[in-house]
Short mmCIF file of C-alpha atoms in Angstrom, two decimals:
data_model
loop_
_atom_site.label_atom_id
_atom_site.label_comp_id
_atom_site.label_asym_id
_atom_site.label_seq_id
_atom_site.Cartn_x
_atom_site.Cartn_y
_atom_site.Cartn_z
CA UNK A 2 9.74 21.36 -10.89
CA UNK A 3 12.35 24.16 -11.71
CA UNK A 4 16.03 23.27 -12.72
CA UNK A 5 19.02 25.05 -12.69
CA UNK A 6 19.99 25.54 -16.40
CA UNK A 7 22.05 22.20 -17.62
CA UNK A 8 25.32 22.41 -18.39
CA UNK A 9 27.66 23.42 -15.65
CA UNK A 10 30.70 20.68 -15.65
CA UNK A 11 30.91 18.13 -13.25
CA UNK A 12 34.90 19.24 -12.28
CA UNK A 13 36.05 22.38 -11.53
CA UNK A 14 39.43 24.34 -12.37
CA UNK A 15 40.46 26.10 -9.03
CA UNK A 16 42.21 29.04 -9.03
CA UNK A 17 45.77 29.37 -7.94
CA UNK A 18 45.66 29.53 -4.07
CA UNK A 19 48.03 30.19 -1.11
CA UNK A 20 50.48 27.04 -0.17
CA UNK A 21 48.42 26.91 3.06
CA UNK A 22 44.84 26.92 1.74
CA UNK A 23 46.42 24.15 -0.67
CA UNK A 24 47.61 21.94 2.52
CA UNK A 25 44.28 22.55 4.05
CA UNK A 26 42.58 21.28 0.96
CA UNK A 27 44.60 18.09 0.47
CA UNK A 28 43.89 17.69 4.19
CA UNK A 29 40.51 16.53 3.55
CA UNK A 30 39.74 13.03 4.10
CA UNK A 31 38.77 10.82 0.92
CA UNK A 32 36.04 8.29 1.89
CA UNK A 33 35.11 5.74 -0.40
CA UNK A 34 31.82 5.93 0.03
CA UNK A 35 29.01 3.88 -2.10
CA UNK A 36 28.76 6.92 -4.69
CA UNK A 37 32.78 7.73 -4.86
CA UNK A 38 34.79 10.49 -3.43
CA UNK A 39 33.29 12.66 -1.23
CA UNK A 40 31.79 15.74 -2.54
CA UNK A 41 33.71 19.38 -1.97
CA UNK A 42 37.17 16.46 -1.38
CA UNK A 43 40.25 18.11 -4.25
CA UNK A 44 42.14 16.11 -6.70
CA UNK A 45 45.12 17.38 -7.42
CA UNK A 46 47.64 16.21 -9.88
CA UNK A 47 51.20 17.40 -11.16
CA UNK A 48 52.93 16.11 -14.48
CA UNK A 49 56.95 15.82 -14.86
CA UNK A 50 59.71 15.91 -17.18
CA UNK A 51 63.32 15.12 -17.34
CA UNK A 52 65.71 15.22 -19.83
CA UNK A 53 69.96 15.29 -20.37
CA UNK A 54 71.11 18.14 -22.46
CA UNK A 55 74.51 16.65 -22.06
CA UNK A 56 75.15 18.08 -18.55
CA UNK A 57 72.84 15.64 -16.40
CA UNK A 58 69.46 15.07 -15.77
CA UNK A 59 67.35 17.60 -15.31
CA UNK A 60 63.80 17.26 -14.41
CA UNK A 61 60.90 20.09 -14.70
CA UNK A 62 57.10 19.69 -13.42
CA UNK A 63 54.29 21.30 -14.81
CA UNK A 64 51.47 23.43 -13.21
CA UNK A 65 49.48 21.49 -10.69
CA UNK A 66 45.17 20.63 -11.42
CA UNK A 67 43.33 20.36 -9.07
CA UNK A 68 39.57 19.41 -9.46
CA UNK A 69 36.97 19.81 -7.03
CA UNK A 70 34.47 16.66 -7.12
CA UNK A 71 30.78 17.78 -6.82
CA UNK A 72 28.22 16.78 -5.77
CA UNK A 73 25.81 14.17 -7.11
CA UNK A 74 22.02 14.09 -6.19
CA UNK A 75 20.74 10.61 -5.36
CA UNK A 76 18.28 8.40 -2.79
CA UNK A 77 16.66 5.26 -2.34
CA UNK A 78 14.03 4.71 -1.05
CA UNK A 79 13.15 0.87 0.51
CA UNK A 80 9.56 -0.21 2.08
CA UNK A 81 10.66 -2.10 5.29
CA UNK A 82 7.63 -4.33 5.21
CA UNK A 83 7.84 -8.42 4.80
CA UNK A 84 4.71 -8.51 3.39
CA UNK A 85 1.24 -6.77 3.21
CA UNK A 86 0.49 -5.49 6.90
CA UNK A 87 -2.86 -6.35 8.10
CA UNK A 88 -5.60 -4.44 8.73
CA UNK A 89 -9.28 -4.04 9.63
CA UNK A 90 -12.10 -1.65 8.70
CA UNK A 91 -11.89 1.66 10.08
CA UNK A 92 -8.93 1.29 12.27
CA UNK A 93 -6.31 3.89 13.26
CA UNK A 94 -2.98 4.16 13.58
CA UNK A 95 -1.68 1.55 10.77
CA UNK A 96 2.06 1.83 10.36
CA UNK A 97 3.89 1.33 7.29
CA UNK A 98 8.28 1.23 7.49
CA UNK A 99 10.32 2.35 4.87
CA UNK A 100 14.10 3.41 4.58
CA UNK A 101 15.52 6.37 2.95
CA UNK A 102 19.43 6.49 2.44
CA UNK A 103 20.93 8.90 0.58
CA UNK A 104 22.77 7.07 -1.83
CA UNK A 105 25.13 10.17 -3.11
CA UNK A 106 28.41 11.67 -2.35
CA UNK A 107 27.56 14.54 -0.23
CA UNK A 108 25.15 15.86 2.67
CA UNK A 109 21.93 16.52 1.63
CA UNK A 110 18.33 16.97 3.14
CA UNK A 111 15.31 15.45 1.68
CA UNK A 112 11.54 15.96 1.57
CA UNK A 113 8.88 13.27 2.18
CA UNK A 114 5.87 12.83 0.92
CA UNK A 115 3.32 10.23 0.83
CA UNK A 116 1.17 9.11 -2.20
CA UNK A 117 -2.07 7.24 -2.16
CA UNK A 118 -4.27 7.23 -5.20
CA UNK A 119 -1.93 6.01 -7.58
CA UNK A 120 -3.81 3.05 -8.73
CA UNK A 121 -3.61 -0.74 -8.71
CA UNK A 122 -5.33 -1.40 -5.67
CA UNK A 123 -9.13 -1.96 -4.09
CA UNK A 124 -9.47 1.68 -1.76
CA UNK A 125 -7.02 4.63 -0.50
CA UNK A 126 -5.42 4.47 2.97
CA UNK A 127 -5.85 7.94 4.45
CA UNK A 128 -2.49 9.19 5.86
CA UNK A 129 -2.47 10.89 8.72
CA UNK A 130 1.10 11.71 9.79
CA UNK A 131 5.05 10.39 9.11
CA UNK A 132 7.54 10.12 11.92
CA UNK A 133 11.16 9.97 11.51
CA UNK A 134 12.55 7.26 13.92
CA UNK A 135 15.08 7.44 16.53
CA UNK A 136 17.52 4.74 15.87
CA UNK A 137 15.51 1.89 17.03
CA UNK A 138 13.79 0.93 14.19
CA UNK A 139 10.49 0.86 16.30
CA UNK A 140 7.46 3.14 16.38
CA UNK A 141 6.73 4.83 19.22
CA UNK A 142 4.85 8.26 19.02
CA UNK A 143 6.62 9.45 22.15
CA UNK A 144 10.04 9.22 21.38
CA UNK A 145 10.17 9.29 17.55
CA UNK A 146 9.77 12.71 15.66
CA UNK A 147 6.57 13.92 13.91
CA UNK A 148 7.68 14.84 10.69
CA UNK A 149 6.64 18.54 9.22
CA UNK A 150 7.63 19.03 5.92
CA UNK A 151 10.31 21.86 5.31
CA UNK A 152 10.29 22.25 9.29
CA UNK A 153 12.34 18.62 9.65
CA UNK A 154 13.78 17.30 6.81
CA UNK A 155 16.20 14.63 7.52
CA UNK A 156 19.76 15.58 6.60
CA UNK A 157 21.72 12.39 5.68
CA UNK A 158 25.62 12.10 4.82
CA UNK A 159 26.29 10.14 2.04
CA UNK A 160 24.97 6.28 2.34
CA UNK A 161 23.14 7.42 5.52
CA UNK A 162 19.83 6.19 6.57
CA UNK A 163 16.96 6.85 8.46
CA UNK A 164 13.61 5.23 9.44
CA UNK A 165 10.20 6.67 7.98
CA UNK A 166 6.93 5.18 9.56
CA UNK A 167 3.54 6.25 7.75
CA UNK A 168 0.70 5.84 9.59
CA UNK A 169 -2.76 5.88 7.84
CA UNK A 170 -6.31 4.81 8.44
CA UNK A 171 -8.05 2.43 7.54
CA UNK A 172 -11.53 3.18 5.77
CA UNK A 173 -14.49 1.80 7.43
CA UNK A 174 -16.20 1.12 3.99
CA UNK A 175 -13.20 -0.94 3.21
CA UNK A 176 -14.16 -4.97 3.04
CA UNK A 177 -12.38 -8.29 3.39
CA UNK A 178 -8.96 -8.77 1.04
CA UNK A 179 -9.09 -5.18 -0.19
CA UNK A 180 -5.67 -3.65 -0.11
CA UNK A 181 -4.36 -0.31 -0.28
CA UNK A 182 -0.97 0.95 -1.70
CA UNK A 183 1.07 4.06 0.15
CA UNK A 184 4.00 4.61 -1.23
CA UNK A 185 6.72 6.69 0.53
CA UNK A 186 8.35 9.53 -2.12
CA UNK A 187 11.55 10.80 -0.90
CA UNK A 188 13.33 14.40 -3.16
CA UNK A 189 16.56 15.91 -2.23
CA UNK A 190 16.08 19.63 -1.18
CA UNK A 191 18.85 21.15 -3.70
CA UNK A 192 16.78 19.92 -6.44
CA UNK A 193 15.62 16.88 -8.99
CA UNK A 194 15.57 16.20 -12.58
CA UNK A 195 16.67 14.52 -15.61
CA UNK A 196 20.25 12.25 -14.70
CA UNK A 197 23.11 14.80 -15.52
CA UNK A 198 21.05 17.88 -14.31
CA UNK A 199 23.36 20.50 -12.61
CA UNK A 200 22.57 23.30 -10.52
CA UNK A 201 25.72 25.30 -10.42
CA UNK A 202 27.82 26.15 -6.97
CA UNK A 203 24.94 24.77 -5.35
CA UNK A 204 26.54 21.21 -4.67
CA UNK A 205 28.61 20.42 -1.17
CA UNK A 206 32.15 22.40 -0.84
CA UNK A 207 30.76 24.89 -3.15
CA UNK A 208 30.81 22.36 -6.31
CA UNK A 209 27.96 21.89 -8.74
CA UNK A 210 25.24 19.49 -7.46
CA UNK A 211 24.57 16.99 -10.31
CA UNK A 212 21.35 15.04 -10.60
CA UNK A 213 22.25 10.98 -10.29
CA UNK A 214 20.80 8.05 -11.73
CA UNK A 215 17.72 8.24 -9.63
CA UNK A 216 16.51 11.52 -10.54
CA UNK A 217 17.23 12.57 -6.79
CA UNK A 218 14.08 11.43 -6.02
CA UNK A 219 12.97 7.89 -4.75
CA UNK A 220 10.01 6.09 -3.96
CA UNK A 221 8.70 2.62 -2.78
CA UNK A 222 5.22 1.61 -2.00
CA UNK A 223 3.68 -0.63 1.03
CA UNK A 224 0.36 -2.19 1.16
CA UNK A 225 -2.33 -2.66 3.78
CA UNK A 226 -4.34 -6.20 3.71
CA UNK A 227 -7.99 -5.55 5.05
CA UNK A 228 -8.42 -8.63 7.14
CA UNK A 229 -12.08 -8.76 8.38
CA UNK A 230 -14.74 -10.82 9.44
CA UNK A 231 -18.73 -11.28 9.49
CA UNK A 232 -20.67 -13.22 11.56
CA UNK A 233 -24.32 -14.86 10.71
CA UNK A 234 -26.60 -16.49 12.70
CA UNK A 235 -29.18 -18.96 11.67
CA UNK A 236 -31.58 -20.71 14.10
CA UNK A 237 -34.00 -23.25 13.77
CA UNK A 238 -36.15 -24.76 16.13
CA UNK A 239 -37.76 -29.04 16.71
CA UNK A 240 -40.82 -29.54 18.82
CA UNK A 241 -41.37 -33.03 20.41
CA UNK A 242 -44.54 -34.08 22.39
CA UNK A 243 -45.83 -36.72 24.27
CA UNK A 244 -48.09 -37.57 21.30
CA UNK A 245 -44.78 -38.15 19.49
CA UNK A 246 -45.21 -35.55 16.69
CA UNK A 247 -44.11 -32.62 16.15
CA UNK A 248 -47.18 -29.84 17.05
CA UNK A 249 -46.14 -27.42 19.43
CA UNK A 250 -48.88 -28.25 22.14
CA UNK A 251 -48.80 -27.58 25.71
CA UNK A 252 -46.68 -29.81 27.55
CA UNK A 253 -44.44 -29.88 24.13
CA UNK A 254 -40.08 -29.61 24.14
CA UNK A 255 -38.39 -26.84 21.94
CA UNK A 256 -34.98 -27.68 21.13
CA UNK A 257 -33.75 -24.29 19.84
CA UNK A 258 -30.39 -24.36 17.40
CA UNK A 259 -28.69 -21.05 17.24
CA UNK A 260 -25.46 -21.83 14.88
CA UNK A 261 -22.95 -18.57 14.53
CA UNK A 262 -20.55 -18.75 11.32
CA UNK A 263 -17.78 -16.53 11.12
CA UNK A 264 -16.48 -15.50 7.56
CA UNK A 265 -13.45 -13.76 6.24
CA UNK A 266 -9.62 -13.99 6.75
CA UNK A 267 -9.86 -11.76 9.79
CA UNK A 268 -11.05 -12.99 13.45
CA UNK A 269 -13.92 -11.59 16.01
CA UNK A 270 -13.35 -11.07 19.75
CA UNK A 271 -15.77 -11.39 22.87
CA UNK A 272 -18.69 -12.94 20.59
CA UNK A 273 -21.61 -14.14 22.52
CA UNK A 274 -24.80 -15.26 21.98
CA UNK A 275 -27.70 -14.43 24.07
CA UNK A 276 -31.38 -15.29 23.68
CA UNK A 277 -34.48 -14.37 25.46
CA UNK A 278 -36.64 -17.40 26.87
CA UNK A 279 -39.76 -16.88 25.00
CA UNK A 280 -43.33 -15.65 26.33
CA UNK A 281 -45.40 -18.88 27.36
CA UNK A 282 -42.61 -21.23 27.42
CA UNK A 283 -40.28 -22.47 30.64
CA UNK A 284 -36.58 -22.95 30.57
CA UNK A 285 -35.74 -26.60 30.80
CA UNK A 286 -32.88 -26.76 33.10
CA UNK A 287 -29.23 -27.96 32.66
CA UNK A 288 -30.16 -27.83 28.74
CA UNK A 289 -27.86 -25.07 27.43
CA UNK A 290 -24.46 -26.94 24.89
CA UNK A 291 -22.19 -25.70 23.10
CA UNK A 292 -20.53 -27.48 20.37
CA UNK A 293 -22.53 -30.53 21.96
CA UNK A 294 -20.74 -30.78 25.31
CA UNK A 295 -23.25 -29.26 28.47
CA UNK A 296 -23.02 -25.98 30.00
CA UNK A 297 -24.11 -25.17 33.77
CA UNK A 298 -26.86 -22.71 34.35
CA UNK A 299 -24.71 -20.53 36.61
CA UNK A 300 -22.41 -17.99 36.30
CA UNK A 301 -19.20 -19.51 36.74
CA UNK A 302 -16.31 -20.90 34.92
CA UNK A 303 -17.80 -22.06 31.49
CA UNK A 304 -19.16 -20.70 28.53
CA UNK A 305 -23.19 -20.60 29.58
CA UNK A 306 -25.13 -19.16 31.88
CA UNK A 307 -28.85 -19.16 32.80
CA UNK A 308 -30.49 -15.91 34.80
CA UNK A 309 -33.69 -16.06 34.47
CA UNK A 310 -35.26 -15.08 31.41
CA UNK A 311 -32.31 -15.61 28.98
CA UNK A 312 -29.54 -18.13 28.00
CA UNK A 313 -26.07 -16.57 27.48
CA UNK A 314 -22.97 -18.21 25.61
CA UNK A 315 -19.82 -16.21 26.09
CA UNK A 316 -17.68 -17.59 22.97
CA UNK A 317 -14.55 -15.07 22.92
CA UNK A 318 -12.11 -14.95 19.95
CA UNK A 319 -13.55 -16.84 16.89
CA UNK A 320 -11.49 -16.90 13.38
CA UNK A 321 -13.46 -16.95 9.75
CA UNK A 322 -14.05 -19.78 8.80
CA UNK A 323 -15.08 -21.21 12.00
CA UNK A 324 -18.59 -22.37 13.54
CA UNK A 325 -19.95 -22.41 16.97
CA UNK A 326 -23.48 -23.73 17.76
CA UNK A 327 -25.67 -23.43 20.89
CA UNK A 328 -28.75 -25.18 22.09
CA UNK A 329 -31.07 -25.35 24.68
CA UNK A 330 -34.94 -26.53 25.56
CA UNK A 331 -37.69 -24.90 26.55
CA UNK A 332 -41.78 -26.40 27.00
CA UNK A 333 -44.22 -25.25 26.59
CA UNK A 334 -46.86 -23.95 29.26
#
């Protein structure tokens, strides 16, 4: 990172100017903004005297100073998120917020950047592109502004803010709990450094800029939560005959058990289970349950349906840690 040499003072002497340009000057309005008096605003001050040398008072002033405050580099940046914000394996699209005010005494523009291998956490989020909002504190692609480094840095007056949404994928190798870290990096345009830094007549109202506390340069990170979710199935079969034991003979009832176990902190949506009436057997009608309560053969309003050579158990949004089991009967020929 280059730096202007160190050492340029943080006031400057003005020359001796024009009564006019000196009313224009003092003009200037003096916010108190979070970092102090706004940068390129004059101070100007003017000592006096008086003294009797026996025929009255008599009262002298000195030459006026007048200082021009620079500028002083500084941001913050703030994630915007409550918490981890879930995800899933190999989604798109994942937004992380974050804030970035500039948190010194003059205009300035600042560069973004997002970092994502910068350890303490299970896998990297891949980012894909930053928007700068547009006052609404909401994403939306269509009316906020892709962000192009160098192209659209946001320019910010002193304890300004603005918006920044990251948006990253997910990894499809990425598993259940893993999280990933993005953090948002945010460097003011004039320049960055070591606090006290200077980078002469570059600052607002032709002042030095002077490198703050924060270096000029902020970051914060966010986190992604992978929350995901398996699914097993295990089924088992009992045969009953008329001979009361369990051979599978002719004649002979197959109670088939198909139980589905969903695992993880994440959900599943539109699982169903379907099974094909074996070769040999017959479909016992009116047989097919789920969770132990009966489902019609047809088509209709519950879970289970019956078309001819299969079963079908339509079991929609299921959350880890949660079991459904199916059953039905066949004989056999």
């Amino acid at each position: 990172m280059m730096i202007a040499p160190v050492g340029g003072a943080k006031h400057r002497l003005l020359p001796s100017c024009s009564t006019l340009a000196l009313l224009a000057a003092l003009a200037l309005p003096m916010q108190a903004e979070a970092a102090g008096t706004r940068a390129g605003s004059t101070i100007s001050n003017t000592a006096s005297a008086s003294f009797d040398t026996g025929g009255g008072t008599t009262t002298v002033a000195s030459n006026r100073i007048d200082l021009l405050v620079d500028e002083l580099l500084d941001v913050t940046v703030a994630s915007g998120n409550p918490g981890d914000v879930p995800t899933t394996p190999g989604a798109t699209g994942q937004v992380l917020t974050f804030s970035v005010t500039n948190s010194g005494n003059g205009a300035e523009a600042f560069g973004l950047s997002a970092i994502v291998n910068a350890g303490g956490d299970d896998y990297d989020p891949v980012v894909t592109q930053i928007y700068l909002d547009n006052g609404d504190g909401l994403f939306d692609s269509g009316t906020d502004t892709l962000y192009t480094a160098g192209a659209n840095d946001p320019s910010l007056d002193p304890d300004q803010s603005v918006t920044v949404f990251v948006l990253a994928t997910t990894p499809g190798s990425t598993a259940d709990g893993h999280r990933g870290i993005v953090s948002l990096a945010a460097a003011a345009k004039t320049g960055t450094g070591d606090p006290g830094d200077s980078f002469a007549g570059q600052g607002e109202g032709g002042g030095d800029a002077v490198v703050g506390t924060t270096g000029a340069d902020g970051e914060d990170a966010g986190a992604f939560l992978v929350s995901a979710a398996t699914v097993t199935l295990v089924k088992s079969a009992v045969v009953t005959n008329s001979l009361s034991t369990a051979d599978p003979i002719p004649g002979a009832t197959i109670t088939y058990t198909i139980v589905a176990t969903v695992a993880g902190s994440g959900s599943v949506s539109g699982l169903a289970i379907t099974d094909d009436i074996p070769a040999d057997t017959a479909y016992v009608p009116g047989s097919i349950t789920l969770g132990g309560g009966a489902l019609t053969d047809a088509a209709d309003a519950d879970a289970g349906d019956y078309n001819g050579t299969r079963i079908s158990v339509a079991l929609g949004t299921v959350a880890g840690g949660q079991t459904r089991t199916v059953t039905f009967q066949t004989t056999i020929d």
